[in-house]
mmCIF file of C-alpha atoms and ligand atoms in Angstrom:
data_model
loop_
_atom_site.group_PDB
_atom_site.id
_atom_site.type_symbol
_atom_site.label_atom_id
_atom_site.label_comp_id
_atom_site.label_asym_id
_atom_site.label_seq_id
_atom_site.Cartn_x
_atom_site.Cartn_y
_atom_site.Cartn_z
ATOM 1 C CA UNK A 1 -18.601 14.728 -16.943
ATOM 2 C CA UNK A 2 -18.162 11.893 -14.522
ATOM 3 C CA UNK A 3 -18.732 8.185 -14.463
ATOM 4 C CA UNK A 4 -18.235 5.394 -11.965
ATOM 5 C CA UNK A 5 -16.469 2.176 -11.229
ATOM 6 C CA UNK A 6 -19.036 -0.033 -9.549
ATOM 7 C CA UNK A 7 -17.221 -1.713 -6.733
ATOM 8 C CA UNK A 8 -18.917 -4.606 -5.048
ATOM 9 C CA UNK A 9 -18.715 -3.950 -1.345
ATOM 10 C CA UNK A 10 -21.039 -6.683 -0.162
ATOM 11 C CA UNK A 11 -18.425 -9.403 -0.051
ATOM 12 C CA UNK A 12 -16.199 -7.759 2.525
ATOM 13 C CA UNK A 13 -16.006 -9.740 5.726
ATOM 14 C CA UNK A 14 -14.892 -9.368 9.307
ATOM 15 C CA UNK A 15 -13.625 -5.812 9.491
ATOM 16 C CA UNK A 16 -16.810 -4.167 10.662
ATOM 17 C CA UNK A 17 -15.031 -1.617 12.802
ATOM 18 C CA UNK A 18 -13.904 0.134 9.671
ATOM 19 C CA UNK A 19 -16.336 2.274 7.752
ATOM 20 C CA UNK A 20 -14.878 1.511 4.420
ATOM 21 C CA UNK A 21 -17.817 1.344 2.144
ATOM 22 C CA UNK A 22 -18.821 4.943 1.976
ATOM 23 C CA UNK A 23 -16.534 5.962 -0.832
ATOM 24 C CA UNK A 24 -16.275 2.711 -2.723
ATOM 25 C CA UNK A 25 -18.095 4.087 -5.709
ATOM 26 C CA UNK A 26 -15.267 5.833 -7.367
ATOM 27 C CA UNK A 27 -15.747 8.749 -9.643
ATOM 28 C CA UNK A 28 -13.293 9.441 -12.361
ATOM 29 C CA UNK A 29 -13.620 12.819 -13.909
ATOM 30 C CA UNK A 30 -13.221 13.901 -17.503
ATOM 31 C CA UNK A 31 -9.467 14.378 -17.132
ATOM 32 C CA UNK A 32 -8.987 10.813 -16.017
ATOM 33 C CA UNK A 33 -11.362 9.488 -18.603
ATOM 34 C CA UNK A 34 -9.673 11.084 -21.548
ATOM 35 C CA UNK A 35 -6.283 10.058 -20.193
ATOM 36 C CA UNK A 36 -7.191 6.469 -19.534
ATOM 37 C CA UNK A 37 -9.105 6.055 -22.778
ATOM 38 C CA UNK A 38 -5.903 6.742 -24.605
ATOM 39 C CA UNK A 39 -4.193 4.280 -22.236
ATOM 40 C CA UNK A 40 -1.542 6.743 -21.145
ATOM 41 C CA UNK A 41 -1.189 9.172 -18.262
ATOM 42 C CA UNK A 42 -2.519 12.714 -18.663
ATOM 43 C CA UNK A 43 0.651 14.399 -17.448
ATOM 44 C CA UNK A 44 4.363 13.595 -17.349
ATOM 45 C CA UNK A 45 5.256 10.726 -15.017
ATOM 46 C CA UNK A 46 6.761 11.571 -11.655
ATOM 47 C CA UNK A 47 10.487 11.150 -11.099
ATOM 48 C CA UNK A 48 11.171 8.791 -8.195
ATOM 49 C CA UNK A 49 12.656 10.126 -4.989
ATOM 50 C CA UNK A 50 13.203 8.969 -1.434
ATOM 51 C CA UNK A 51 11.450 10.738 1.437
ATOM 52 C CA UNK A 52 13.043 10.834 4.856
ATOM 53 C CA UNK A 53 10.686 10.637 7.831
ATOM 54 C CA UNK A 54 10.149 14.070 9.421
ATOM 55 C CA UNK A 55 12.455 15.108 12.247
ATOM 56 C CA UNK A 56 9.424 15.679 14.472
ATOM 57 C CA UNK A 57 7.138 12.806 13.426
ATOM 58 C CA UNK A 58 4.756 13.381 16.306
ATOM 59 C CA UNK A 59 3.686 16.695 14.777
ATOM 60 C CA UNK A 60 2.029 14.787 11.919
ATOM 61 C CA UNK A 61 -0.304 13.211 14.419
ATOM 62 C CA UNK A 62 -1.481 16.370 16.152
ATOM 63 C CA UNK A 63 -5.255 15.991 16.564
ATOM 64 C CA UNK A 64 -5.205 12.840 14.412
ATOM 65 C CA UNK A 65 -8.471 10.940 14.207
ATOM 66 C CA UNK A 66 -7.837 7.347 13.282
ATOM 67 C CA UNK A 67 -9.533 4.012 12.756
ATOM 68 C CA UNK A 68 -8.434 0.575 13.849
ATOM 69 C CA UNK A 69 -8.644 -2.544 11.762
ATOM 70 C CA UNK A 70 -8.524 -5.970 13.346
ATOM 71 C CA UNK A 71 -8.131 -9.020 11.166
ATOM 72 C CA UNK A 72 -7.715 -12.562 12.449
ATOM 73 C CA UNK A 73 -4.616 -13.024 14.528
ATOM 74 C CA UNK A 74 -2.951 -9.805 13.399
ATOM 75 C CA UNK A 75 -2.012 -6.989 15.695
ATOM 76 C CA UNK A 76 -4.480 -4.088 15.215
ATOM 77 C CA UNK A 77 -3.635 -1.759 12.336
ATOM 78 C CA UNK A 78 -4.336 1.948 12.711
ATOM 79 C CA UNK A 79 -4.871 4.438 9.924
ATOM 80 C CA UNK A 80 -6.036 8.016 9.602
ATOM 81 C CA UNK A 81 -9.752 8.395 9.108
ATOM 82 C CA UNK A 82 -10.393 9.170 5.437
ATOM 83 C CA UNK A 83 -13.308 11.504 5.994
ATOM 84 C CA UNK A 84 -11.457 13.630 8.525
ATOM 85 C CA UNK A 85 -8.384 13.574 6.295
ATOM 86 C CA UNK A 86 -10.470 14.844 3.360
ATOM 87 C CA UNK A 87 -11.960 17.618 5.473
ATOM 88 C CA UNK A 88 -8.535 18.846 6.525
ATOM 89 C CA UNK A 89 -6.859 18.724 3.114
ATOM 90 C CA UNK A 90 -6.584 22.481 2.839
ATOM 91 C CA UNK A 91 -4.514 22.615 6.029
ATOM 92 C CA UNK A 92 -1.969 20.111 4.762
ATOM 93 C CA UNK A 93 1.287 20.532 2.901
ATOM 94 C CA UNK A 94 0.796 19.454 -0.674
ATOM 95 C CA UNK A 95 3.578 20.372 -3.070
ATOM 96 C CA UNK A 96 1.935 18.304 -5.805
ATOM 97 C CA UNK A 97 -1.360 20.111 -5.381
ATOM 98 C CA UNK A 98 -3.258 16.832 -5.542
ATOM 99 C CA UNK A 99 -5.279 17.231 -2.361
ATOM 100 C CA UNK A 100 -7.191 20.264 -3.567
ATOM 101 C CA UNK A 101 -7.523 18.830 -7.084
ATOM 102 C CA UNK A 102 -8.997 15.553 -5.932
ATOM 103 C CA UNK A 103 -11.284 17.321 -3.485
ATOM 104 C CA UNK A 104 -12.491 19.840 -6.067
ATOM 105 C CA UNK A 105 -12.965 17.263 -8.786
ATOM 106 C CA UNK A 106 -14.345 14.684 -6.330
ATOM 107 C CA UNK A 107 -12.105 12.182 -8.049
ATOM 108 C CA UNK A 108 -10.428 9.051 -6.705
ATOM 109 C CA UNK A 109 -8.048 8.733 -9.635
ATOM 110 C CA UNK A 110 -6.566 11.254 -12.063
ATOM 111 C CA UNK A 111 -4.319 9.194 -14.275
ATOM 112 C CA UNK A 112 -0.689 10.335 -14.250
ATOM 113 C CA UNK A 113 -1.491 12.990 -11.640
ATOM 114 C CA UNK A 114 -3.029 11.234 -8.679
ATOM 115 C CA UNK A 115 -3.183 7.430 -8.650
ATOM 116 C CA UNK A 116 -5.629 6.850 -5.825
ATOM 117 C CA UNK A 117 -3.409 6.443 -2.763
ATOM 118 C CA UNK A 118 -5.369 8.661 -0.378
ATOM 119 C CA UNK A 119 -7.943 6.039 0.502
ATOM 120 C CA UNK A 120 -7.802 2.384 1.467
ATOM 121 C CA UNK A 121 -9.087 0.286 -1.439
ATOM 122 C CA UNK A 122 -11.032 -2.839 -0.682
ATOM 123 C CA UNK A 123 -8.618 -5.437 -2.113
ATOM 124 C CA UNK A 124 -6.179 -4.401 0.613
ATOM 125 C CA UNK A 125 -8.591 -5.969 3.110
ATOM 126 C CA UNK A 126 -8.841 -9.105 0.968
ATOM 127 C CA UNK A 127 -5.085 -9.454 0.897
ATOM 128 C CA UNK A 128 -4.774 -8.949 4.655
ATOM 129 C CA UNK A 129 -7.312 -11.695 5.220
ATOM 130 C CA UNK A 130 -5.556 -14.061 2.821
ATOM 131 C CA UNK A 131 -2.183 -13.386 4.430
ATOM 132 C CA UNK A 132 -3.718 -14.140 7.807
ATOM 133 C CA UNK A 133 -5.189 -17.430 6.544
ATOM 134 C CA UNK A 134 -1.967 -18.381 4.765
ATOM 135 C CA UNK A 135 -0.015 -17.813 7.975
ATOM 136 C CA UNK A 136 2.525 -15.669 6.185
ATOM 137 C CA UNK A 137 5.264 -14.661 8.568
ATOM 138 C CA UNK A 138 7.409 -11.698 7.719
ATOM 139 C CA UNK A 139 10.161 -12.271 10.278
ATOM 140 C CA UNK A 140 13.527 -11.172 8.906
ATOM 141 C CA UNK A 141 12.174 -10.435 5.409
ATOM 142 C CA UNK A 142 12.740 -7.446 3.176
ATOM 143 C CA UNK A 143 9.293 -6.283 2.092
ATOM 144 C CA UNK A 144 8.005 -3.819 -0.494
ATOM 145 C CA UNK A 145 4.495 -2.367 -0.309
ATOM 146 C CA UNK A 146 4.208 -1.295 -3.950
ATOM 147 C CA UNK A 147 1.578 1.369 -4.642
ATOM 148 C CA UNK A 148 1.118 1.517 -0.899
ATOM 149 C CA UNK A 149 -1.369 4.354 -0.389
ATOM 150 C CA UNK A 150 -2.215 4.225 3.322
ATOM 151 C CA UNK A 151 0.437 1.524 3.723
ATOM 152 C CA UNK A 152 -1.520 -1.086 5.686
ATOM 153 C CA UNK A 153 0.200 -4.036 4.003
ATOM 154 C CA UNK A 154 3.668 -2.729 4.762
ATOM 155 C CA UNK A 155 2.645 -1.749 8.279
ATOM 156 C CA UNK A 156 1.441 -5.277 8.950
ATOM 157 C CA UNK A 157 4.761 -6.720 7.844
ATOM 158 C CA UNK A 158 6.585 -4.168 9.988
ATOM 159 C CA UNK A 159 4.575 -5.192 13.028
ATOM 160 C CA UNK A 160 5.291 -8.799 12.195
ATOM 161 C CA UNK A 161 9.034 -8.309 12.376
ATOM 162 C CA UNK A 162 10.026 -7.710 8.788
ATOM 163 C CA UNK A 163 13.699 -6.769 8.656
ATOM 164 C CA UNK A 164 12.966 -3.770 6.467
ATOM 165 C CA UNK A 165 9.871 -2.401 4.811
ATOM 166 C CA UNK A 166 9.836 -0.055 1.854
ATOM 167 C CA UNK A 167 6.746 1.908 0.950
ATOM 168 C CA UNK A 168 6.297 3.158 -2.607
ATOM 169 C CA UNK A 169 3.528 5.406 -3.847
ATOM 170 C CA UNK A 170 3.193 7.434 -7.030
ATOM 171 C CA UNK A 171 2.432 10.615 -5.092
ATOM 172 C CA UNK A 172 4.804 12.276 -2.652
ATOM 173 C CA UNK A 173 1.866 13.939 -0.899
ATOM 174 C CA UNK A 174 0.346 10.527 -0.178
ATOM 175 C CA UNK A 175 3.598 9.331 1.349
ATOM 176 C CA UNK A 176 4.299 12.451 3.370
ATOM 177 C CA UNK A 177 0.798 13.103 4.629
ATOM 178 C CA UNK A 178 -0.745 9.664 4.899
ATOM 179 C CA UNK A 179 1.682 6.724 4.706
ATOM 180 C CA UNK A 180 4.304 8.145 7.055
ATOM 181 C CA UNK A 181 1.582 9.265 9.491
ATOM 182 C CA UNK A 182 0.071 5.797 9.530
ATOM 183 C CA UNK A 183 3.436 4.142 10.085
ATOM 184 C CA UNK A 184 4.152 6.443 13.024
ATOM 185 C CA UNK A 185 0.666 5.863 14.404
ATOM 186 C CA UNK A 186 1.365 2.127 14.448
ATOM 187 C CA UNK A 187 4.830 2.513 15.933
ATOM 188 C CA UNK A 188 3.239 3.808 19.109
ATOM 189 C CA UNK A 189 1.500 0.564 19.925
ATOM 190 C CA UNK A 190 2.805 -1.928 22.351
ATOM 191 C CA UNK A 191 1.173 -4.702 20.351
ATOM 192 C CA UNK A 192 3.768 -5.353 17.660
ATOM 193 C CA UNK A 193 5.206 -8.859 17.498
ATOM 194 C CA UNK A 194 8.432 -7.205 18.489
ATOM 195 C CA UNK A 195 10.168 -8.264 21.638
ATOM 196 C CA UNK A 196 13.537 -6.724 20.918
ATOM 197 C CA UNK A 197 12.800 -4.123 23.561
ATOM 198 C CA UNK A 198 11.805 -6.393 26.389
ATOM 199 C CA UNK A 199 14.975 -5.542 28.331
ATOM 200 C CA UNK A 200 14.319 -3.941 31.626
ATOM 201 C CA UNK A 201 10.675 -4.991 31.748
ATOM 202 C CA UNK A 202 11.180 -6.376 35.217
ATOM 203 C CA UNK A 203 12.853 -3.295 36.629
ATOM 204 C CA UNK A 204 10.348 -0.614 35.562
ATOM 205 C CA UNK A 205 6.870 0.033 36.825
ATOM 206 C CA UNK A 206 4.016 -0.421 34.324
ATOM 207 C CA UNK A 207 3.748 3.248 33.268
ATOM 208 C CA UNK A 208 7.500 3.664 32.910
ATOM 209 C CA UNK A 209 7.649 0.492 30.865
ATOM 210 C CA UNK A 210 4.847 1.721 28.597
ATOM 211 C CA UNK A 211 6.597 5.040 27.968
ATOM 212 C CA UNK A 212 9.900 3.330 27.370
ATOM 213 C CA UNK A 213 8.530 0.723 24.995
ATOM 214 C CA UNK A 214 6.511 3.326 23.065
ATOM 215 C CA UNK A 215 9.633 5.348 22.490
ATOM 216 C CA UNK A 216 11.696 2.270 21.743
ATOM 217 C CA UNK A 217 9.199 0.968 19.226
ATOM 218 C CA UNK A 218 9.364 4.174 17.249
ATOM 219 C CA UNK A 219 13.153 4.048 17.470
ATOM 220 C CA UNK A 220 13.138 0.403 16.441
ATOM 221 C CA UNK A 221 10.442 0.340 13.812
ATOM 222 C CA UNK A 222 10.779 3.647 11.939
ATOM 223 C CA UNK A 223 14.440 3.118 10.978
ATOM 224 C CA UNK A 224 13.401 -0.149 9.332
ATOM 225 C CA UNK A 225 11.245 1.805 6.887
ATOM 226 C CA UNK A 226 12.035 3.696 3.707
ATOM 227 C CA UNK A 227 9.620 5.745 1.636
ATOM 228 C CA UNK A 228 9.757 6.300 -2.128
ATOM 229 C CA UNK A 229 7.511 8.305 -4.416
ATOM 230 C CA UNK A 230 7.370 8.369 -8.208
ATOM 231 C CA UNK A 231 6.351 6.186 -11.099
ATOM 232 C CA UNK A 232 7.472 2.585 -11.282
ATOM 233 C CA UNK A 233 9.822 3.090 -14.200
ATOM 234 C CA UNK A 234 11.953 5.652 -12.353
ATOM 235 C CA UNK A 235 11.532 3.912 -8.997
ATOM 236 C CA UNK A 236 13.123 0.857 -10.562
ATOM 237 C CA UNK A 237 16.102 2.937 -11.706
ATOM 238 C CA UNK A 238 16.456 4.462 -8.237
ATOM 239 C CA UNK A 239 16.155 1.074 -6.498
ATOM 240 C CA UNK A 240 18.678 -0.532 -8.833
ATOM 241 C CA UNK A 241 21.172 2.287 -8.312
ATOM 242 C CA UNK A 242 21.341 1.763 -4.537
ATOM 243 C CA UNK A 243 24.400 0.091 -3.096
ATOM 244 C CA UNK A 244 23.588 -2.765 -2.825
ATOM 245 C CA UNK A 245 20.667 -2.687 -5.293
ATOM 246 C CA UNK A 246 17.336 -3.166 -3.559
ATOM 247 C CA UNK A 247 15.825 -6.655 -3.626
ATOM 248 C CA UNK A 248 12.767 -7.884 -1.789
ATOM 249 C CA UNK A 249 11.725 -11.248 -0.377
ATOM 250 C CA UNK A 250 8.073 -10.246 -0.478
ATOM 251 C CA UNK A 251 6.332 -7.660 -2.652
ATOM 252 C CA UNK A 252 2.713 -6.849 -1.863
ATOM 253 C CA UNK A 253 0.533 -4.777 -4.139
ATOM 254 C CA UNK A 254 -3.176 -4.065 -4.029
ATOM 255 C CA UNK A 255 -5.383 -2.462 -6.706
ATOM 256 C CA UNK A 256 -2.495 -1.463 -8.915
ATOM 257 C CA UNK A 257 -3.257 -3.303 -12.155
ATOM 258 C CA UNK A 258 -6.187 -1.184 -13.322
ATOM 259 C CA UNK A 259 -4.309 0.518 -16.176
ATOM 260 C CA UNK A 260 -2.816 -1.703 -18.894
ATOM 261 C CA UNK A 261 -0.513 1.153 -19.964
ATOM 262 C CA UNK A 262 1.433 0.606 -16.721
ATOM 263 C CA UNK A 263 1.905 -3.168 -17.101
ATOM 264 C CA UNK A 264 5.365 -3.099 -18.735
ATOM 265 C CA UNK A 265 6.803 -0.858 -15.990
ATOM 266 C CA UNK A 266 5.071 -2.845 -13.257
ATOM 267 C CA UNK A 267 6.267 -6.176 -14.634
ATOM 268 C CA UNK A 268 9.854 -4.899 -14.981
ATOM 269 C CA UNK A 269 9.705 -3.686 -11.382
ATOM 270 C CA UNK A 270 8.574 -7.111 -10.197
ATOM 271 C CA UNK A 271 11.177 -8.845 -12.342
ATOM 272 C CA UNK A 272 14.154 -6.749 -11.257
ATOM 273 C CA UNK A 273 13.310 -6.174 -7.590
ATOM 274 C CA UNK A 274 12.098 -9.597 -6.468
ATOM 275 C CA UNK A 275 14.717 -11.840 -4.859
ATOM 276 C CA UNK A 276 15.045 -15.183 -6.654
ATOM 277 C CA UNK A 277 13.308 -17.119 -3.857
ATOM 278 C CA UNK A 278 10.718 -14.381 -3.256
ATOM 279 C CA UNK A 279 7.043 -13.990 -4.042
ATOM 280 C CA UNK A 280 4.598 -11.258 -4.959
ATOM 281 C CA UNK A 281 1.066 -10.933 -3.652
ATOM 282 C CA UNK A 282 -1.296 -9.146 -6.036
ATOM 283 C CA UNK A 283 -4.805 -8.257 -4.874
ATOM 284 C CA UNK A 284 -7.126 -7.000 -7.567
ATOM 285 C CA UNK A 285 -10.525 -6.874 -9.149
ATOM 286 C CA UNK A 286 -11.257 -8.915 -12.287
ATOM 287 C CA UNK A 287 -11.992 -5.761 -14.205
ATOM 288 C CA UNK A 288 -11.810 -2.016 -13.659
ATOM 289 C CA UNK A 289 -14.682 -0.461 -15.527
ATOM 290 C CA UNK A 290 -13.790 2.804 -17.185
ATOM 291 C CA UNK A 291 -10.053 2.193 -16.880
ATOM 292 C CA UNK A 292 -9.801 -1.118 -18.683
ATOM 293 C CA UNK A 293 -7.273 -3.233 -16.781
ATOM 294 C CA UNK A 294 -7.886 -6.144 -14.447
ATOM 295 C CA UNK A 295 -6.681 -9.598 -13.562
ATOM 296 C CA UNK A 296 -7.410 -11.402 -16.817
ATOM 297 C CA UNK A 297 -5.502 -8.890 -18.910
ATOM 298 C CA UNK A 298 -2.682 -8.864 -16.385
ATOM 299 C CA UNK A 299 -2.420 -12.646 -16.352
ATOM 300 C CA UNK A 300 -2.264 -12.655 -20.146
ATOM 301 C CA UNK A 301 0.487 -10.055 -20.042
ATOM 302 C CA UNK A 302 2.463 -12.036 -17.444
ATOM 303 C CA UNK A 303 2.069 -15.256 -19.432
ATOM 304 C CA UNK A 304 3.377 -13.533 -22.560
ATOM 305 C CA UNK A 305 6.457 -12.347 -20.689
ATOM 306 C CA UNK A 306 7.100 -15.900 -19.478
ATOM 307 C CA UNK A 307 8.960 -14.906 -16.291
ATOM 308 C CA UNK A 308 6.461 -15.681 -13.506
ATOM 309 C CA UNK A 309 3.953 -18.340 -12.587
ATOM 310 C CA UNK A 310 0.621 -17.067 -11.262
ATOM 311 C CA UNK A 311 -1.390 -18.999 -8.678
ATOM 312 C CA UNK A 312 -4.757 -18.021 -7.324
ATOM 313 C CA UNK A 313 -4.904 -17.929 -3.538
ATOM 314 C CA UNK A 314 -8.431 -16.596 -3.278
ATOM 315 C CA UNK A 315 -11.280 -15.747 -5.654
ATOM 316 C CA UNK A 316 -14.429 -14.038 -4.446
ATOM 317 C CA UNK A 317 -17.606 -15.788 -5.390
ATOM 318 C CA UNK A 318 -20.108 -12.939 -5.421
ATOM 319 C CA UNK A 319 -20.490 -9.589 -7.105
ATOM 320 C CA UNK A 320 -17.737 -7.982 -9.120
ATOM 321 C CA UNK A 321 -15.012 -10.530 -8.703
ATOM 322 C CA UNK A 322 -11.955 -9.872 -6.628
ATOM 323 C CA UNK A 323 -8.860 -12.023 -6.390
ATOM 324 C CA UNK A 324 -5.611 -12.549 -4.595
ATOM 325 C CA UNK A 325 -2.855 -14.203 -6.624
ATOM 326 C CA UNK A 326 0.770 -14.970 -5.961
ATOM 327 C CA UNK A 327 3.590 -14.658 -8.500
ATOM 328 C CA UNK A 328 6.828 -16.614 -8.338
ATOM 329 C CA UNK A 329 9.743 -16.895 -10.732
ATOM 330 C CA UNK A 330 9.505 -19.801 -13.134
ATOM 331 C CA UNK A 331 12.454 -22.079 -12.511
ATOM 332 C CA UNK A 332 13.745 -21.570 -16.027
ATOM 333 C CA UNK A 333 13.736 -17.782 -15.678
ATOM 334 C CA UNK A 334 16.040 -17.754 -12.635
HETATM 335 C C1 SAM B 1 -5.869 2.521 -6.372
HETATM 336 S S1 SAM B 1 -4.438 2.936 -5.468
HETATM 337 C C2 SAM B 1 -4.319 1.580 -4.337
HETATM 338 C C3 SAM B 1 -3.663 1.985 -3.051
HETATM 339 C C4 SAM B 1 -3.471 0.864 -2.033
HETATM 340 N N1 SAM B 1 -2.588 -0.169 -2.537
HETATM 341 C C5 SAM B 1 -4.773 0.274 -1.599
HETATM 342 O O1 SAM B 1 -5.093 -0.874 -1.973
HETATM 343 O O2 SAM B 1 -5.490 0.927 -0.835
HETATM 344 C C6 SAM B 1 -3.198 2.532 -6.670
HETATM 345 C C7 SAM B 1 -1.779 2.783 -6.206
HETATM 346 O O3 SAM B 1 -0.899 2.314 -7.216
HETATM 347 C C8 SAM B 1 0.174 3.211 -7.386
HETATM 348 N N2 SAM B 1 0.395 3.395 -8.824
HETATM 349 C C9 SAM B 1 -0.483 3.259 -9.816
HETATM 350 N N3 SAM B 1 0.101 3.476 -10.989
HETATM 351 C C10 SAM B 1 1.405 3.752 -10.737
HETATM 352 C C11 SAM B 1 2.536 4.023 -11.549
HETATM 353 N N4 SAM B 1 2.443 4.081 -12.866
HETATM 354 N N5 SAM B 1 3.725 4.250 -10.950
HETATM 355 C C12 SAM B 1 3.821 4.195 -9.611
HETATM 356 N N6 SAM B 1 2.791 3.927 -8.780
HETATM 357 C C13 SAM B 1 1.592 3.701 -9.343
HETATM 358 C C14 SAM B 1 -0.183 4.492 -6.699
HETATM 359 O O4 SAM B 1 0.806 4.745 -5.792
HETATM 360 C C15 SAM B 1 -1.496 4.248 -5.994
HETATM 361 O O5 SAM B 1 -1.422 4.526 -4.641
#
């Protein structure tokens, strides 16, 4: 048995070069339904772990077909084409066995098993547009892309000179096959706002300079990234056990508040990992049909906890409503 979320795709704006609408009607199969109806994951949560980038990152991009997203003043963001990715799932390493399961069940979400990170969800585009309008600069910041999926939010901050960027996704397969690939894809550009490698520009010819900067960018950008899989509860333990414990100036998270059962772990993660002066961008729909969560329930939960203020940065005016909000510590909770 299957049923659908009905995502409104009409309100998306100036990112026409991306074919993102095709799979926006998301099917959740019977497994997900029974799991989410009870409000808890179907299978045991995943223990958090860190993933090191592969020793031969280029291999991940052999024959890669990718798309390019251009928003406002941002450098272009590249990401693997979802359709091609889906068609090649059987050739990919997948220790969690989620690729074949999602393909067979034609499911975008299997609660507690696969949390949807293999495609770019539309609120990611909303958040990118809001960040562009807000003029958010990431220079020198420590950033967390929480529930990153394809990782576009973290990649943007990386290209905009964040000091370090951590990518977290529930599924290790998502991180290893998609997020890391997308990061590497973007490290090859010579369009980052990164001028640390300008040395020698005058002494090399154009082609030599291109080769040198490409290599340098990978050497410069990839070491600024860390990748973590697992559920938020155990990710928080792992992050807090680092020396020094991880703290972030900016946390960005898109389409991660669909399941109310995850709110306590998500809120604790925000609370413990955000630096006192920091802020959290949350991009979300008002309501996730069939799963039950959404912004109104999340705001109620946050208000009850009394730790953060919530301010709306953007609310869509048509269709199923989408929002971008920002959370900051209340003065009295610091
Ligand atoms: C619907 S996907 C959104 C992916 C991406 N942010 C986007 O907008 O395209 C939800 C993401 O939230 C994360 N997530 C959801 N529940 C989680 C949990 N309980 N623990 C850890 N991560 C979770 C997963 O990593 C998943 O990629």
